[in-house]
Each structure stands twice: as structure tokens, then as C-alpha cells.
């Protein structure tokens, strides 16, 4: 079993819709969870970090963490074409990454 | 304003010819990481330094070495690059023992001829 798994995608949503990205992890002792956005040919860029159960909102982005079920998700509201990128879920200090979900927002 | 700087952005080397990639940081972070990312794959941790303490991932090939002469600089040496080593190499830093996120440089794209 992979340590961090993401819905494989690719995922396409129309502009203005909500994009939902999901991630599960195997290490029940994990403490820190991150979502990175990566444009093609660029390095990962942190968009959200979450450490406690529940929701964390930052602008159009909401991260949700459920440690009992070992999943973390990212919701992007009012999706824009500029949100088109690969989204990487990462767990713990040394960043075990999921394989990423490629999101395309269609104008 | 760049805080984690990788040089060069693009590096081309010949099969079997040693190559060194560099990373510098202005954040004064204790921890520095090197990742390898191949096309359409997630970044894979190669090794990291906590101050001067070197930590190698179990599956990192012996062909890959690293040096950290001081807090600000870290180098990735590939002793005999093979075609399979063509990838983006990412350097990242992190503050101490915290769970704070890592800060990535822009990466070096390595091509092997």
C-alpha cells in the first residue's frame, strides 16, 4: 500500500465550479499535512497546511482533515483557469508526496 | 527576494560525466532537502541534512552524494550520471524540528546526453 494516495485524475471542472481533491495516508501517527500546487516545469508551491481535524479556509481554498479516517482533502471554490495545475498532497515533516492530481479548469 | 536559490536552472551533462547542482538559502533554516522529480511523478526524497547531520534515504543510489559546507549552501553530486538520472532536482529548506512547511527552490532540470 502506498503511503500517500490521491485520486489519480486528471480532473476537469468548468470555470466557477468547485474542484474537490482527495488524499488518504497510511501512517496513523502523521501530524502535518500539506497541499502543494505545481505548474508544469515549476517547483511545488505551498497553498495550504493543516494540522488539526476539521476545516481550514484560506480564500478560495479549504483544506479538510479527518485523522480518524486518515484522509485530507482540498476544495477549490470558484475555480479559475489559472488553478489548472497538478496538486500534490504531502504528509509529515519530510514530505511523503502523493502522486498528484492534475486539475484542468475549463473556461 | 528569492529565499531558496538553485543553480543552474538547466544543466546538461554527458553520460558518465560528474555533475554538481547547488542550492543556497537566505532563511537560515537548519534542514535542507534534495528531491528528484521525474516527469509526471511526485518528488522523491533523496536525502536531507539536519545541520551537519546527513540522512540518506534507503533507496537513494550510491551514485548520488551531497555536501553541506555551511548553513547556507548544499550541493548534490552525481558521480556518474546515467540516462535514468535525467529529472528535475528540487532543493527545499525547513525550520528546525517544527512541522512547518518546506520552502522549495525553483529546481534544476538535468538532461543527460
CSV table of C-alpha atoms in Angstrom, one decimal:
chain,number,residue,atom,x,y,z
A,1,UNK,CA,0.0,0.0,0.0
A,2,UNK,CA,1.3,3.4,-0.9
A,3,UNK,CA,1.9,5.7,2.0
A,4,UNK,CA,0.0,8.6,0.4
A,5,UNK,CA,-2.6,8.1,-2.2
A,6,UNK,CA,-4.5,10.7,-4.3
A,7,UNK,CA,-7.4,10.4,-6.7
A,8,UNK,CA,-5.5,9.9,-9.8
A,9,UNK,CA,-7.3,12.3,-12.1
A,10,UNK,CA,-7.0,14.0,-14.4
A,11,UNK,CA,-9.8,16.1,-13.1
A,12,UNK,CA,-11.6,18.7,-15.3
A,13,UNK,CA,-14.1,21.2,-13.9
A,14,UNK,CA,-15.8,24.2,-15.6
A,15,UNK,CA,-14.7,27.7,-14.6
A,16,UNK,CA,-16.6,28.8,-11.4
A,17,UNK,CA,-17.2,25.3,-10.2
A,18,UNK,CA,-15.9,23.6,-7.0
A,19,UNK,CA,-12.9,21.3,-7.5
A,20,UNK,CA,-12.5,18.6,-4.9
A,21,UNK,CA,-9.2,16.8,-4.5
A,22,UNK,CA,-8.8,13.9,-2.1
A,23,UNK,CA,-5.9,12.2,-0.4
A,24,UNK,CA,-5.5,9.3,2.0
A,25,UNK,CA,-2.5,8.3,4.1
A,26,UNK,CA,-1.4,5.1,5.8
A,27,UNK,CA,0.6,6.4,8.8
A,28,UNK,CA,-1.9,6.9,11.6
A,29,UNK,CA,0.7,8.9,13.5
A,30,UNK,CA,1.1,11.6,10.9
A,31,UNK,CA,0.9,15.1,12.3
A,32,UNK,CA,1.2,17.6,9.4
A,33,UNK,CA,-0.5,17.7,6.1
A,34,UNK,CA,0.2,20.0,3.1
A,35,UNK,CA,-1.2,20.7,-0.3
A,36,UNK,CA,1.2,22.0,-2.9
A,37,UNK,CA,0.3,23.3,-6.4
A,38,UNK,CA,2.8,22.6,-9.1
A,39,UNK,CA,2.7,24.2,-12.6
A,40,UNK,CA,4.3,22.3,-15.4
A,41,UNK,CA,8.1,22.7,-15.2
A,42,UNK,CA,8.0,24.6,-11.9
A,43,UNK,CA,8.7,23.7,-8.4
A,44,UNK,CA,5.9,22.9,-5.8
A,45,UNK,CA,4.3,25.9,-4.2
A,46,UNK,CA,2.6,25.6,-0.8
A,47,UNK,CA,-1.1,26.5,-0.8
A,48,UNK,CA,-2.4,25.0,2.4
A,49,UNK,CA,-1.1,23.4,5.6
A,50,UNK,CA,-3.4,21.7,8.1
A,51,UNK,CA,-2.5,20.1,11.4
A,52,UNK,CA,-5.8,19.6,13.3
A,53,UNK,CA,-9.1,17.8,12.5
A,54,UNK,CA,-11.7,19.9,10.7
A,55,UNK,CA,-11.7,22.6,8.1
A,56,UNK,CA,-9.2,25.3,7.4
A,57,UNK,CA,-10.1,28.1,4.9
A,58,UNK,CA,-7.9,30.5,3.0
A,59,UNK,CA,-9.6,32.5,0.4
A,60,UNK,CA,-11.0,30.1,-2.2
A,61,UNK,CA,-9.2,27.1,-0.7
A,62,UNK,CA,-10.5,24.9,2.0
A,63,UNK,CA,-8.5,22.0,3.5
A,64,UNK,CA,-10.3,19.3,5.4
A,65,UNK,CA,-8.6,16.8,7.7
A,66,UNK,CA,-10.1,13.7,9.3
A,67,UNK,CA,-7.4,11.8,11.2
A,68,UNK,CA,-9.8,9.0,12.2
A,69,UNK,CA,-10.4,8.2,8.6
A,70,UNK,CA,-6.9,9.1,7.5
A,71,UNK,CA,-7.9,11.5,4.8
A,72,UNK,CA,-7.2,15.0,3.8
A,73,UNK,CA,-9.0,16.9,1.1
A,74,UNK,CA,-8.7,20.2,-0.7
A,75,UNK,CA,-11.7,22.2,-2.1
A,76,UNK,CA,-11.2,25.0,-4.6
A,77,UNK,CA,-14.2,27.2,-4.9
A,78,UNK,CA,-14.9,29.4,-7.9
A,79,UNK,CA,-12.3,27.6,-9.9
A,80,UNK,CA,-10.3,29.7,-12.3
A,81,UNK,CA,-8.3,28.6,-15.4
A,82,UNK,CA,-5.2,29.8,-13.5
A,83,UNK,CA,-5.9,27.0,-11.0
A,84,UNK,CA,-5.0,24.4,-13.7
A,85,UNK,CA,-2.0,22.6,-12.3
A,86,UNK,CA,-1.0,19.4,-10.6
A,87,UNK,CA,-1.9,19.3,-6.9
A,88,UNK,CA,0.3,17.3,-4.6
A,89,UNK,CA,-0.7,16.1,-1.2
A,90,UNK,CA,2.2,15.7,1.3
A,91,UNK,CA,2.4,14.3,4.7
A,92,UNK,CA,4.8,14.9,7.6
A,93,UNK,CA,8.0,16.9,8.0
A,94,UNK,CA,9.9,15.0,5.4
A,95,UNK,CA,7.1,15.3,2.9
A,96,UNK,CA,5.9,12.0,1.6
A,97,UNK,CA,4.1,13.0,-1.5
A,98,UNK,CA,1.1,11.5,-3.2
A,99,UNK,CA,1.4,11.0,-7.0
A,100,UNK,CA,-0.6,14.2,-7.6
A,101,UNK,CA,-3.9,15.1,-9.3
A,102,UNK,CA,-3.8,17.1,-12.5
A,103,UNK,CA,-6.6,19.6,-12.5
A,104,UNK,CA,-7.8,21.4,-15.6
A,105,UNK,CA,-10.3,24.3,-15.2
A,106,UNK,CA,-12.1,24.8,-18.5
A,107,UNK,CA,-13.0,28.4,-19.4
B,1,UNK,CA,13.6,38.2,-2.9
B,2,UNK,CA,14.3,34.6,-3.7
B,3,UNK,CA,14.9,32.6,-0.5
B,4,UNK,CA,16.0,29.2,-1.8
B,5,UNK,CA,18.1,29.6,-4.9
B,6,UNK,CA,19.2,26.7,-7.1
B,7,UNK,CA,21.8,27.0,-9.8
B,8,UNK,CA,21.9,26.4,-12.6
B,9,UNK,CA,18.2,26.2,-13.7
B,10,UNK,CA,19.1,23.9,-16.6
B,11,UNK,CA,22.1,21.6,-16.7
B,12,UNK,CA,23.2,19.4,-19.5
B,13,UNK,CA,25.9,16.8,-19.0
B,14,UNK,CA,27.2,13.8,-20.8
B,15,UNK,CA,26.6,10.2,-19.8
B,16,UNK,CA,29.0,9.3,-17.0
B,17,UNK,CA,30.4,12.8,-16.6
B,18,UNK,CA,30.2,14.0,-13.0
B,19,UNK,CA,27.9,16.9,-12.3
B,20,UNK,CA,27.2,19.1,-9.3
B,21,UNK,CA,24.0,21.0,-8.6
B,22,UNK,CA,23.9,23.8,-6.0
B,23,UNK,CA,21.4,25.2,-3.6
B,24,UNK,CA,21.7,28.2,-1.3
B,25,UNK,CA,19.3,29.7,1.2
B,26,UNK,CA,18.8,33.0,3.0
B,27,UNK,CA,16.3,31.7,5.5
B,28,UNK,CA,18.9,30.3,8.0
B,29,UNK,CA,16.9,27.1,8.2
B,30,UNK,CA,18.6,24.1,9.9
B,31,UNK,CA,17.2,21.5,7.5
B,32,UNK,CA,17.9,21.2,3.7
B,33,UNK,CA,16.4,18.5,1.4
B,34,UNK,CA,17.1,17.2,-2.0
B,35,UNK,CA,14.3,15.7,-4.1
B,36,UNK,CA,14.3,14.1,-7.5
B,37,UNK,CA,11.2,14.5,-9.7
B,38,UNK,CA,10.8,12.7,-12.9
B,39,UNK,CA,8.2,13.6,-15.5
B,40,UNK,CA,4.6,13.1,-14.3
B,41,UNK,CA,5.8,11.7,-10.9
B,42,UNK,CA,5.8,13.0,-7.4
B,43,UNK,CA,9.0,14.4,-5.9
B,44,UNK,CA,11.1,11.6,-4.3
B,45,UNK,CA,13.3,12.4,-1.3
B,46,UNK,CA,16.9,11.6,-1.9
B,47,UNK,CA,18.5,12.8,1.4
B,48,UNK,CA,18.4,15.7,3.9
B,49,UNK,CA,20.7,17.5,6.3
B,50,UNK,CA,19.7,18.5,9.8
B,51,UNK,CA,22.5,21.0,10.4
B,52,UNK,CA,25.6,18.9,9.5
B,53,UNK,CA,23.9,15.6,10.2
B,54,UNK,CA,23.4,13.7,6.9
B,55,UNK,CA,20.4,11.4,6.4
B,56,UNK,CA,20.3,9.2,3.3
B,57,UNK,CA,17.1,7.6,2.1
B,58,UNK,CA,17.4,3.8,1.9
B,59,UNK,CA,16.7,3.6,-1.8
B,60,UNK,CA,18.9,6.6,-2.9
B,61,UNK,CA,21.5,5.2,-5.3
B,62,UNK,CA,25.2,5.4,-4.3
B,63,UNK,CA,25.8,7.5,-7.4
B,64,UNK,CA,24.2,10.4,-5.5
B,65,UNK,CA,26.2,12.3,-2.9
B,66,UNK,CA,25.7,15.5,-1.0
B,67,UNK,CA,27.7,18.1,0.8
B,68,UNK,CA,26.7,20.9,3.1
B,69,UNK,CA,29.8,23.1,3.8
B,70,UNK,CA,27.8,25.6,5.8
B,71,UNK,CA,24.2,26.5,6.8
B,72,UNK,CA,23.5,28.4,3.6
B,73,UNK,CA,24.8,26.0,0.9
B,74,UNK,CA,24.1,22.4,-0.1
B,75,UNK,CA,25.3,20.5,-3.1
B,76,UNK,CA,24.1,17.5,-4.9
B,77,UNK,CA,26.8,15.5,-6.7
B,78,UNK,CA,26.0,12.8,-9.3
B,79,UNK,CA,29.2,10.9,-9.8
B,80,UNK,CA,28.4,9.0,-13.0
B,81,UNK,CA,25.1,10.2,-14.4
B,82,UNK,CA,23.0,7.7,-16.3
B,83,UNK,CA,20.2,8.4,-18.7
B,84,UNK,CA,17.8,7.5,-15.9
B,85,UNK,CA,19.0,10.4,-13.8
B,86,UNK,CA,17.5,12.9,-16.1
B,87,UNK,CA,15.0,14.7,-13.9
B,88,UNK,CA,14.1,17.9,-12.1
B,89,UNK,CA,16.1,18.2,-8.9
B,90,UNK,CA,14.5,20.2,-6.1
B,91,UNK,CA,16.1,21.7,-3.1
B,92,UNK,CA,14.0,22.6,-0.1
B,93,UNK,CA,14.6,24.1,3.4
B,94,UNK,CA,12.8,23.8,6.7
B,95,UNK,CA,13.0,25.4,10.1
B,96,UNK,CA,14.4,23.2,12.9
B,97,UNK,CA,12.3,20.4,14.3
B,98,UNK,CA,9.0,22.1,13.5
B,99,UNK,CA,6.2,20.8,11.4
B,100,UNK,CA,6.3,23.9,9.4
B,101,UNK,CA,6.2,23.5,5.6
B,102,UNK,CA,9.2,23.3,3.4
B,103,UNK,CA,10.4,26.1,1.1
B,104,UNK,CA,11.3,25.0,-2.4
B,105,UNK,CA,13.8,26.4,-4.8
B,106,UNK,CA,12.9,26.7,-8.5
B,107,UNK,CA,14.7,23.5,-9.3
B,108,UNK,CA,17.4,22.4,-11.7
B,109,UNK,CA,16.4,20.4,-14.7
B,110,UNK,CA,19.1,17.9,-15.6
B,111,UNK,CA,19.5,16.5,-19.0
B,112,UNK,CA,21.9,13.6,-19.9
B,113,UNK,CA,23.3,13.3,-23.4
